[in-house]
Amino acid sequence: MHRIAVVPGSFDPVTLGHLDVIERAAGLFDELHVLVVHNPGKTALLPIAQRVTLIEQAIREAGFTGDIRVTSWSVGLLVDYCTEVGAAVIVKGIRSQVDVAYETPMAIVNRDLAGVETVFMLPDPAHAHVSSSLVRQVASLGGDVAPYVPMAVSKYLQSP
């Protein structure tokens, strides 16, 4: 049986915590889709196409192995994408109980709607405090985000 999973997120920008979850999920599934989705509740820093490009660069630079596909989705439900590509699992990185409380109702609805299960994956503790929102705030104030993001993202955010 070919096991396909989806790691969805806004990835605005992708962080080292995201990469940690992506790498470990890629080792658990035959095919992994990293899906950049639009979050209407957030003001984006980077266009979706740029996020896809940065994730692809970060995965290449990190030398990840496995069948990892990076794409975007902006129309319909996440489970619609999962059904379209044959994914039975959604992988979500969670940093705290706040994330669990936010993600649990969505996981239940996704299972109810399409039979797609959600797996919660804890990040490496070294990255558990980092969020894309924090990175955006530090970058907007001219701070160094290099400790929190892949090199490709750091270079992009520091370019004029």
Short mmCIF file of N, CA and C in Angstrom, two decimals:
data_model
loop_
_atom_site.label_atom_id
_atom_site.label_comp_id
_atom_site.label_asym_id
_atom_site.label_seq_id
_atom_site.Cartn_x
_atom_site.Cartn_y
_atom_site.Cartn_z
N MET A 1 0.84 -1.19 0.00
CA MET A 1 0.00 0.00 0.00
C MET A 1 0.88 1.25 0.00
N HIS A 2 0.62 2.15 -0.90
CA HIS A 2 1.37 3.40 -1.04
C HIS A 2 0.78 4.42 -0.06
N ARG A 3 1.56 4.82 0.94
CA ARG A 3 1.08 5.74 1.98
C ARG A 3 1.42 7.18 1.62
N ILE A 4 0.37 8.00 1.48
CA ILE A 4 0.54 9.41 1.11
C ILE A 4 0.03 10.27 2.25
N ALA A 5 0.81 11.29 2.59
CA ALA A 5 0.42 12.23 3.64
C ALA A 5 0.60 13.66 3.14
N VAL A 6 -0.10 14.57 3.79
CA VAL A 6 -0.04 15.99 3.46
C VAL A 6 0.36 16.76 4.72
N VAL A 7 1.35 17.63 4.58
CA VAL A 7 1.73 18.57 5.64
C VAL A 7 1.28 19.95 5.16
N PRO A 8 0.12 20.42 5.66
CA PRO A 8 -0.37 21.73 5.22
C PRO A 8 0.11 22.84 6.14
N GLY A 9 0.15 24.04 5.61
CA GLY A 9 0.48 25.20 6.44
C GLY A 9 0.59 26.44 5.59
N SER A 10 0.60 27.57 6.26
CA SER A 10 0.81 28.81 5.52
C SER A 10 2.29 29.00 5.21
N PHE A 11 3.17 28.48 6.07
CA PHE A 11 4.62 28.53 5.83
C PHE A 11 5.07 29.93 5.42
N ASP A 12 4.64 30.93 6.20
CA ASP A 12 4.89 32.33 5.84
C ASP A 12 5.75 33.03 6.88
N PRO A 13 7.05 32.74 6.90
CA PRO A 13 7.84 31.84 6.07
C PRO A 13 8.00 30.47 6.73
N VAL A 14 8.58 29.54 5.96
CA VAL A 14 8.91 28.23 6.50
C VAL A 14 10.02 28.41 7.55
N THR A 15 9.91 27.66 8.65
CA THR A 15 10.88 27.76 9.74
C THR A 15 11.64 26.44 9.88
N LEU A 16 12.64 26.45 10.73
CA LEU A 16 13.38 25.21 11.00
C LEU A 16 12.48 24.18 11.68
N GLY A 17 11.52 24.65 12.46
CA GLY A 17 10.54 23.73 13.07
C GLY A 17 9.70 23.04 12.01
N HIS A 18 9.26 23.80 11.00
CA HIS A 18 8.52 23.19 9.89
C HIS A 18 9.37 22.13 9.20
N LEU A 19 10.63 22.49 8.93
CA LEU A 19 11.52 21.55 8.23
C LEU A 19 11.74 20.28 9.04
N ASP A 20 11.83 20.41 10.34
CA ASP A 20 11.99 19.25 11.21
C ASP A 20 10.80 18.30 11.04
N VAL A 21 9.60 18.84 11.07
CA VAL A 21 8.39 18.02 10.91
C VAL A 21 8.34 17.41 9.51
N ILE A 22 8.67 18.19 8.49
CA ILE A 22 8.67 17.69 7.11
C ILE A 22 9.65 16.53 6.96
N GLU A 23 10.85 16.69 7.47
CA GLU A 23 11.85 15.63 7.34
C GLU A 23 11.40 14.35 8.01
N ARG A 24 10.89 14.45 9.22
CA ARG A 24 10.47 13.25 9.95
C ARG A 24 9.24 12.61 9.32
N ALA A 25 8.31 13.43 8.83
CA ALA A 25 7.12 12.89 8.16
C ALA A 25 7.50 12.19 6.86
N ALA A 26 8.48 12.74 6.16
CA ALA A 26 8.93 12.11 4.90
C ALA A 26 9.46 10.71 5.16
N GLY A 27 10.02 10.47 6.32
CA GLY A 27 10.52 9.15 6.67
C GLY A 27 9.43 8.16 7.03
N LEU A 28 8.24 8.66 7.30
CA LEU A 28 7.12 7.80 7.71
C LEU A 28 6.19 7.42 6.57
N PHE A 29 6.23 8.19 5.49
CA PHE A 29 5.28 7.98 4.39
C PHE A 29 6.02 7.79 3.07
N ASP A 30 5.38 7.11 2.14
CA ASP A 30 5.98 6.87 0.83
C ASP A 30 6.02 8.15 -0.01
N GLU A 31 5.05 9.00 0.19
CA GLU A 31 4.93 10.25 -0.57
C GLU A 31 4.42 11.32 0.38
N LEU A 32 5.08 12.46 0.38
CA LEU A 32 4.68 13.55 1.27
C LEU A 32 4.44 14.81 0.45
N HIS A 33 3.28 15.40 0.63
CA HIS A 33 2.94 16.65 -0.03
C HIS A 33 3.03 17.76 1.00
N VAL A 34 3.90 18.72 0.78
CA VAL A 34 3.97 19.93 1.60
C VAL A 34 3.09 20.93 0.89
N LEU A 35 1.99 21.27 1.52
CA LEU A 35 0.95 22.05 0.87
C LEU A 35 0.86 23.45 1.47
N VAL A 36 1.20 24.44 0.68
CA VAL A 36 1.10 25.83 1.11
C VAL A 36 -0.34 26.27 0.88
N VAL A 37 -0.99 26.68 1.96
CA VAL A 37 -2.38 27.11 1.87
C VAL A 37 -2.50 28.57 2.30
N HIS A 38 -3.52 29.21 1.78
CA HIS A 38 -3.80 30.60 2.14
C HIS A 38 -4.59 30.61 3.44
N ASN A 39 -4.15 31.41 4.40
CA ASN A 39 -4.88 31.57 5.65
C ASN A 39 -5.50 32.96 5.63
N PRO A 40 -6.84 33.03 5.42
CA PRO A 40 -7.48 34.34 5.32
C PRO A 40 -7.44 35.14 6.63
N GLY A 41 -7.12 34.47 7.73
CA GLY A 41 -7.05 35.15 9.01
C GLY A 41 -5.72 35.83 9.27
N LYS A 42 -4.77 35.69 8.34
CA LYS A 42 -3.45 36.27 8.54
C LYS A 42 -3.09 37.17 7.37
N THR A 43 -2.32 38.22 7.66
CA THR A 43 -1.78 39.06 6.60
C THR A 43 -0.45 38.46 6.19
N ALA A 44 -0.36 38.07 4.92
CA ALA A 44 0.83 37.36 4.45
C ALA A 44 2.01 38.31 4.23
N LEU A 45 3.19 37.81 4.55
CA LEU A 45 4.44 38.51 4.27
C LEU A 45 4.90 38.17 2.85
N LEU A 46 4.82 36.88 2.50
CA LEU A 46 5.33 36.39 1.22
C LEU A 46 4.20 35.89 0.33
N PRO A 47 4.29 36.12 -0.98
CA PRO A 47 3.32 35.53 -1.89
C PRO A 47 3.42 34.00 -1.85
N ILE A 48 2.34 33.31 -2.12
CA ILE A 48 2.32 31.85 -2.05
C ILE A 48 3.38 31.23 -2.95
N ALA A 49 3.53 31.72 -4.17
CA ALA A 49 4.53 31.15 -5.08
C ALA A 49 5.94 31.25 -4.50
N GLN A 50 6.23 32.34 -3.82
CA GLN A 50 7.55 32.52 -3.20
C GLN A 50 7.74 31.54 -2.05
N ARG A 51 6.68 31.29 -1.29
CA ARG A 51 6.76 30.32 -0.19
C ARG A 51 7.07 28.93 -0.72
N VAL A 52 6.41 28.55 -1.82
CA VAL A 52 6.67 27.24 -2.44
C VAL A 52 8.13 27.15 -2.84
N THR A 53 8.64 28.18 -3.51
CA THR A 53 10.03 28.20 -3.96
C THR A 53 10.99 28.09 -2.78
N LEU A 54 10.75 28.84 -1.72
CA LEU A 54 11.64 28.80 -0.55
C LEU A 54 11.63 27.44 0.13
N ILE A 55 10.47 26.81 0.21
CA ILE A 55 10.40 25.46 0.81
C ILE A 55 11.17 24.47 -0.05
N GLU A 56 11.00 24.55 -1.36
CA GLU A 56 11.74 23.66 -2.26
C GLU A 56 13.25 23.85 -2.08
N GLN A 57 13.70 25.11 -2.01
CA GLN A 57 15.12 25.40 -1.82
C GLN A 57 15.61 24.85 -0.48
N ALA A 58 14.83 25.05 0.56
CA ALA A 58 15.22 24.60 1.90
C ALA A 58 15.33 23.08 1.95
N ILE A 59 14.41 22.38 1.32
CA ILE A 59 14.44 20.92 1.29
C ILE A 59 15.67 20.43 0.53
N ARG A 60 15.96 21.09 -0.59
CA ARG A 60 17.17 20.73 -1.37
C ARG A 60 18.44 20.97 -0.56
N GLU A 61 18.52 22.16 0.05
CA GLU A 61 19.72 22.51 0.82
C GLU A 61 19.93 21.56 2.00
N ALA A 62 18.83 21.10 2.59
CA ALA A 62 18.92 20.20 3.74
C ALA A 62 19.23 18.76 3.32
N GLY A 63 19.07 18.46 2.03
CA GLY A 63 19.37 17.13 1.53
C GLY A 63 18.37 16.07 1.95
N PHE A 64 17.11 16.47 2.14
CA PHE A 64 16.09 15.50 2.52
C PHE A 64 15.92 14.45 1.44
N THR A 65 15.63 13.23 1.88
CA THR A 65 15.36 12.16 0.94
C THR A 65 13.88 11.80 1.00
N GLY A 66 13.45 11.07 0.02
CA GLY A 66 12.06 10.65 -0.04
C GLY A 66 11.33 11.41 -1.12
N ASP A 67 10.12 10.98 -1.35
CA ASP A 67 9.26 11.59 -2.37
C ASP A 67 8.51 12.75 -1.73
N ILE A 68 9.09 13.95 -1.80
CA ILE A 68 8.50 15.14 -1.19
C ILE A 68 8.11 16.09 -2.31
N ARG A 69 6.83 16.45 -2.33
CA ARG A 69 6.31 17.36 -3.34
C ARG A 69 5.80 18.62 -2.66
N VAL A 70 6.18 19.76 -3.18
CA VAL A 70 5.75 21.04 -2.61
C VAL A 70 4.81 21.70 -3.60
N THR A 71 3.64 22.07 -3.13
CA THR A 71 2.65 22.69 -4.00
C THR A 71 1.77 23.62 -3.16
N SER A 72 0.77 24.21 -3.81
CA SER A 72 -0.15 25.10 -3.08
C SER A 72 -1.58 24.71 -3.40
N TRP A 73 -2.48 25.20 -2.56
CA TRP A 73 -3.91 24.90 -2.71
C TRP A 73 -4.68 26.10 -2.19
N SER A 74 -5.57 26.62 -2.99
CA SER A 74 -6.30 27.81 -2.54
C SER A 74 -7.81 27.72 -2.75
N VAL A 75 -8.27 26.62 -3.35
CA VAL A 75 -9.71 26.49 -3.62
C VAL A 75 -10.23 25.22 -2.97
N GLY A 76 -11.23 25.35 -2.13
CA GLY A 76 -11.83 24.17 -1.52
C GLY A 76 -11.19 23.80 -0.19
N LEU A 77 -11.65 22.68 0.32
CA LEU A 77 -11.21 22.21 1.62
C LEU A 77 -9.89 21.43 1.52
N LEU A 78 -9.16 21.41 2.60
CA LEU A 78 -7.92 20.63 2.65
C LEU A 78 -8.21 19.17 2.32
N VAL A 79 -9.31 18.62 2.83
CA VAL A 79 -9.62 17.22 2.55
C VAL A 79 -9.94 16.99 1.08
N ASP A 80 -10.37 18.03 0.37
CA ASP A 80 -10.56 17.90 -1.08
C ASP A 80 -9.22 17.63 -1.76
N TYR A 81 -8.19 18.35 -1.33
CA TYR A 81 -6.85 18.11 -1.87
C TYR A 81 -6.40 16.70 -1.51
N CYS A 82 -6.59 16.30 -0.26
CA CYS A 82 -6.18 14.96 0.18
C CYS A 82 -6.85 13.89 -0.68
N THR A 83 -8.14 14.04 -0.91
CA THR A 83 -8.87 13.07 -1.74
C THR A 83 -8.32 13.06 -3.15
N GLU A 84 -8.04 14.24 -3.70
CA GLU A 84 -7.53 14.36 -5.06
C GLU A 84 -6.20 13.63 -5.25
N VAL A 85 -5.32 13.69 -4.26
CA VAL A 85 -4.00 13.06 -4.40
C VAL A 85 -3.92 11.69 -3.74
N GLY A 86 -5.01 11.26 -3.09
CA GLY A 86 -5.02 9.94 -2.46
C GLY A 86 -4.37 9.88 -1.10
N ALA A 87 -4.30 11.01 -0.42
CA ALA A 87 -3.69 11.06 0.91
C ALA A 87 -4.71 10.68 1.98
N ALA A 88 -4.31 9.79 2.86
CA ALA A 88 -5.18 9.36 3.95
C ALA A 88 -4.82 10.01 5.28
N VAL A 89 -3.72 10.78 5.28
CA VAL A 89 -3.22 11.35 6.52
C VAL A 89 -2.80 12.81 6.32
N ILE A 90 -3.14 13.62 7.31
CA ILE A 90 -2.66 15.00 7.41
C ILE A 90 -1.69 15.01 8.59
N VAL A 91 -0.51 15.58 8.39
CA VAL A 91 0.48 15.70 9.47
C VAL A 91 0.53 17.16 9.89
N LYS A 92 0.35 17.39 11.18
CA LYS A 92 0.39 18.75 11.72
C LYS A 92 1.44 18.81 12.82
N GLY A 93 2.33 19.77 12.72
CA GLY A 93 3.28 20.03 13.78
C GLY A 93 2.59 20.83 14.87
N ILE A 94 2.79 20.42 16.11
CA ILE A 94 2.19 21.16 17.22
C ILE A 94 3.27 21.51 18.23
N ARG A 95 3.22 22.75 18.71
CA ARG A 95 4.23 23.23 19.64
C ARG A 95 3.75 23.25 21.08
N SER A 96 2.45 23.36 21.29
CA SER A 96 1.94 23.53 22.65
C SER A 96 0.50 23.05 22.73
N GLN A 97 -0.05 23.12 23.93
CA GLN A 97 -1.45 22.75 24.12
C GLN A 97 -2.38 23.71 23.39
N VAL A 98 -1.94 24.92 23.17
CA VAL A 98 -2.74 25.87 22.40
C VAL A 98 -2.94 25.34 20.98
N ASP A 99 -1.86 24.82 20.37
CA ASP A 99 -1.95 24.24 19.04
C ASP A 99 -2.88 23.02 19.04
N VAL A 100 -2.77 22.18 20.07
CA VAL A 100 -3.63 21.00 20.17
C VAL A 100 -5.10 21.42 20.22
N ALA A 101 -5.40 22.41 21.04
CA ALA A 101 -6.78 22.88 21.17
C ALA A 101 -7.30 23.45 19.85
N TYR A 102 -6.46 24.13 19.10
CA TYR A 102 -6.84 24.71 17.81
C TYR A 102 -7.00 23.63 16.75
N GLU A 103 -6.09 22.66 16.71
CA GLU A 103 -6.06 21.66 15.65
C GLU A 103 -7.05 20.51 15.84
N THR A 104 -7.40 20.17 17.08
CA THR A 104 -8.25 19.01 17.34
C THR A 104 -9.62 19.09 16.66
N PRO A 105 -10.36 20.19 16.76
CA PRO A 105 -11.66 20.22 16.08
C PRO A 105 -11.53 20.05 14.56
N MET A 106 -10.48 20.65 13.97
CA MET A 106 -10.28 20.49 12.53
C MET A 106 -9.97 19.04 12.18
N ALA A 107 -9.19 18.38 13.01
CA ALA A 107 -8.85 16.98 12.77
C ALA A 107 -10.11 16.11 12.79
N ILE A 108 -10.98 16.38 13.73
CA ILE A 108 -12.22 15.60 13.83
C ILE A 108 -13.11 15.84 12.61
N VAL A 109 -13.24 17.09 12.20
CA VAL A 109 -14.06 17.41 11.03
C VAL A 109 -13.47 16.81 9.76
N ASN A 110 -12.15 16.87 9.61
CA ASN A 110 -11.51 16.27 8.43
C ASN A 110 -11.76 14.77 8.37
N ARG A 111 -11.72 14.12 9.52
CA ARG A 111 -12.02 12.68 9.57
C ARG A 111 -13.49 12.43 9.23
N ASP A 112 -14.39 13.26 9.78
CA ASP A 112 -15.82 13.10 9.50
C ASP A 112 -16.13 13.34 8.03
N LEU A 113 -15.52 14.36 7.44
CA LEU A 113 -15.83 14.73 6.05
C LEU A 113 -15.30 13.74 5.03
N ALA A 114 -14.07 13.25 5.25
CA ALA A 114 -13.43 12.47 4.19
C ALA A 114 -12.67 11.24 4.69
N GLY A 115 -12.77 10.93 5.97
CA GLY A 115 -12.04 9.78 6.48
C GLY A 115 -10.55 9.99 6.53
N VAL A 116 -10.10 11.24 6.48
CA VAL A 116 -8.68 11.56 6.53
C VAL A 116 -8.27 11.74 7.99
N GLU A 117 -7.29 10.96 8.41
CA GLU A 117 -6.81 11.04 9.79
C GLU A 117 -5.77 12.15 9.91
N THR A 118 -5.60 12.67 11.12
CA THR A 118 -4.58 13.68 11.40
C THR A 118 -3.60 13.12 12.41
N VAL A 119 -2.32 13.26 12.11
CA VAL A 119 -1.25 12.86 13.01
C VAL A 119 -0.60 14.13 13.54
N PHE A 120 -0.53 14.27 14.86
CA PHE A 120 0.15 15.40 15.47
C PHE A 120 1.61 15.01 15.72
N MET A 121 2.52 15.88 15.30
CA MET A 121 3.94 15.60 15.46
C MET A 121 4.58 16.75 16.24
N LEU A 122 5.30 16.41 17.28
CA LEU A 122 5.98 17.41 18.09
C LEU A 122 7.29 17.80 17.41
N PRO A 123 7.62 19.08 17.42
CA PRO A 123 8.89 19.51 16.83
C PRO A 123 10.05 19.21 17.77
N ASP A 124 11.23 19.31 17.24
CA ASP A 124 12.43 19.26 18.07
C ASP A 124 12.30 20.39 19.09
N PRO A 125 12.56 20.12 20.37
CA PRO A 125 12.43 21.17 21.39
C PRO A 125 13.22 22.44 21.08
N ALA A 126 14.29 22.31 20.32
CA ALA A 126 15.08 23.50 19.97
C ALA A 126 14.28 24.48 19.11
N HIS A 127 13.23 23.99 18.46
CA HIS A 127 12.44 24.84 17.57
C HIS A 127 11.01 25.07 18.07
N ALA A 128 10.66 24.52 19.21
CA ALA A 128 9.28 24.55 19.68
C ALA A 128 8.76 25.96 19.98
N HIS A 129 9.63 26.89 20.22
CA HIS A 129 9.21 28.25 20.55
C HIS A 129 9.07 29.15 19.31
N VAL A 130 9.45 28.63 18.15
CA VAL A 130 9.49 29.45 16.94
C VAL A 130 8.21 29.29 16.13
N SER A 131 7.66 30.41 15.73
CA SER A 131 6.50 30.42 14.84
C SER A 131 6.79 31.34 13.67
N SER A 132 6.06 31.15 12.59
CA SER A 132 6.21 32.06 11.45
C SER A 132 5.86 33.48 11.86
N SER A 133 4.86 33.63 12.71
CA SER A 133 4.46 34.97 13.18
C SER A 133 5.61 35.67 13.89
N LEU A 134 6.31 34.92 14.75
CA LEU A 134 7.46 35.49 15.46
C LEU A 134 8.56 35.88 14.48
N VAL A 135 8.82 35.02 13.50
CA VAL A 135 9.84 35.32 12.49
C VAL A 135 9.47 36.57 11.71
N ARG A 136 8.20 36.68 11.32
CA ARG A 136 7.76 37.88 10.58
C ARG A 136 7.97 39.14 11.42
N GLN A 137 7.66 39.06 12.70
CA GLN A 137 7.81 40.23 13.57
C GLN A 137 9.29 40.61 13.72
N VAL A 138 10.14 39.63 13.96
CA VAL A 138 11.57 39.91 14.10
C VAL A 138 12.12 40.50 12.81
N ALA A 139 11.75 39.90 11.67
CA ALA A 139 12.24 40.39 10.37
C ALA A 139 11.75 41.81 10.09
N SER A 140 10.50 42.09 10.44
CA SER A 140 9.94 43.42 10.16
C SER A 140 10.63 44.51 10.96
N LEU A 141 11.22 44.13 12.08
CA LEU A 141 11.92 45.10 12.92
C LEU A 141 13.43 45.07 12.70
N GLY A 142 13.87 44.37 11.66
CA GLY A 142 15.28 44.36 11.29
C GLY A 142 16.14 43.38 12.06
N GLY A 143 15.52 42.46 12.80
CA GLY A 143 16.29 41.50 13.57
C GLY A 143 16.80 40.35 12.72
N ASP A 144 17.74 39.60 13.27
CA ASP A 144 18.34 38.46 12.59
C ASP A 144 17.47 37.23 12.79
N VAL A 145 16.92 36.70 11.71
CA VAL A 145 16.07 35.51 11.78
C VAL A 145 16.82 34.23 11.43
N ALA A 146 18.10 34.34 11.14
CA ALA A 146 18.90 33.18 10.71
C ALA A 146 18.82 31.98 11.67
N PRO A 147 18.74 32.18 12.98
CA PRO A 147 18.67 31.01 13.87
C PRO A 147 17.34 30.25 13.78
N TYR A 148 16.35 30.81 13.13
CA TYR A 148 15.01 30.25 13.15
C TYR A 148 14.50 29.72 11.81
N VAL A 149 15.19 30.06 10.75
CA VAL A 149 14.71 29.73 9.40
C VAL A 149 15.83 29.10 8.57
N PRO A 150 15.45 28.38 7.51
CA PRO A 150 16.48 27.85 6.61
C PRO A 150 17.26 28.98 5.95
N MET A 151 18.46 28.66 5.48
CA MET A 151 19.33 29.66 4.86
C MET A 151 18.64 30.38 3.70
N ALA A 152 17.89 29.66 2.88
CA ALA A 152 17.22 30.28 1.74
C ALA A 152 16.26 31.38 2.19
N VAL A 153 15.56 31.14 3.29
CA VAL A 153 14.61 32.13 3.81
C VAL A 153 15.36 33.31 4.40
N SER A 154 16.41 33.04 5.16
CA SER A 154 17.20 34.11 5.76
C SER A 154 17.75 35.03 4.68
N LYS A 155 18.34 34.45 3.63
CA LYS A 155 18.88 35.26 2.53
C LYS A 155 17.79 36.06 1.86
N TYR A 156 16.63 35.45 1.61
CA TYR A 156 15.53 36.15 0.94
C TYR A 156 15.04 37.33 1.78
N LEU A 157 14.87 37.11 3.07
CA LEU A 157 14.36 38.18 3.94
C LEU A 157 15.37 39.30 4.14
N GLN A 158 16.66 39.01 4.00
CA GLN A 158 17.68 40.03 4.17
C GLN A 158 17.99 40.77 2.88
N SER A 159 17.50 40.27 1.74
CA SER A 159 17.77 40.95 0.47
C SER A 159 16.95 42.23 0.39
N PRO A 160 17.53 43.26 -0.26
CA PRO A 160 16.83 44.56 -0.32
C PRO A 160 15.60 44.52 -1.21
#
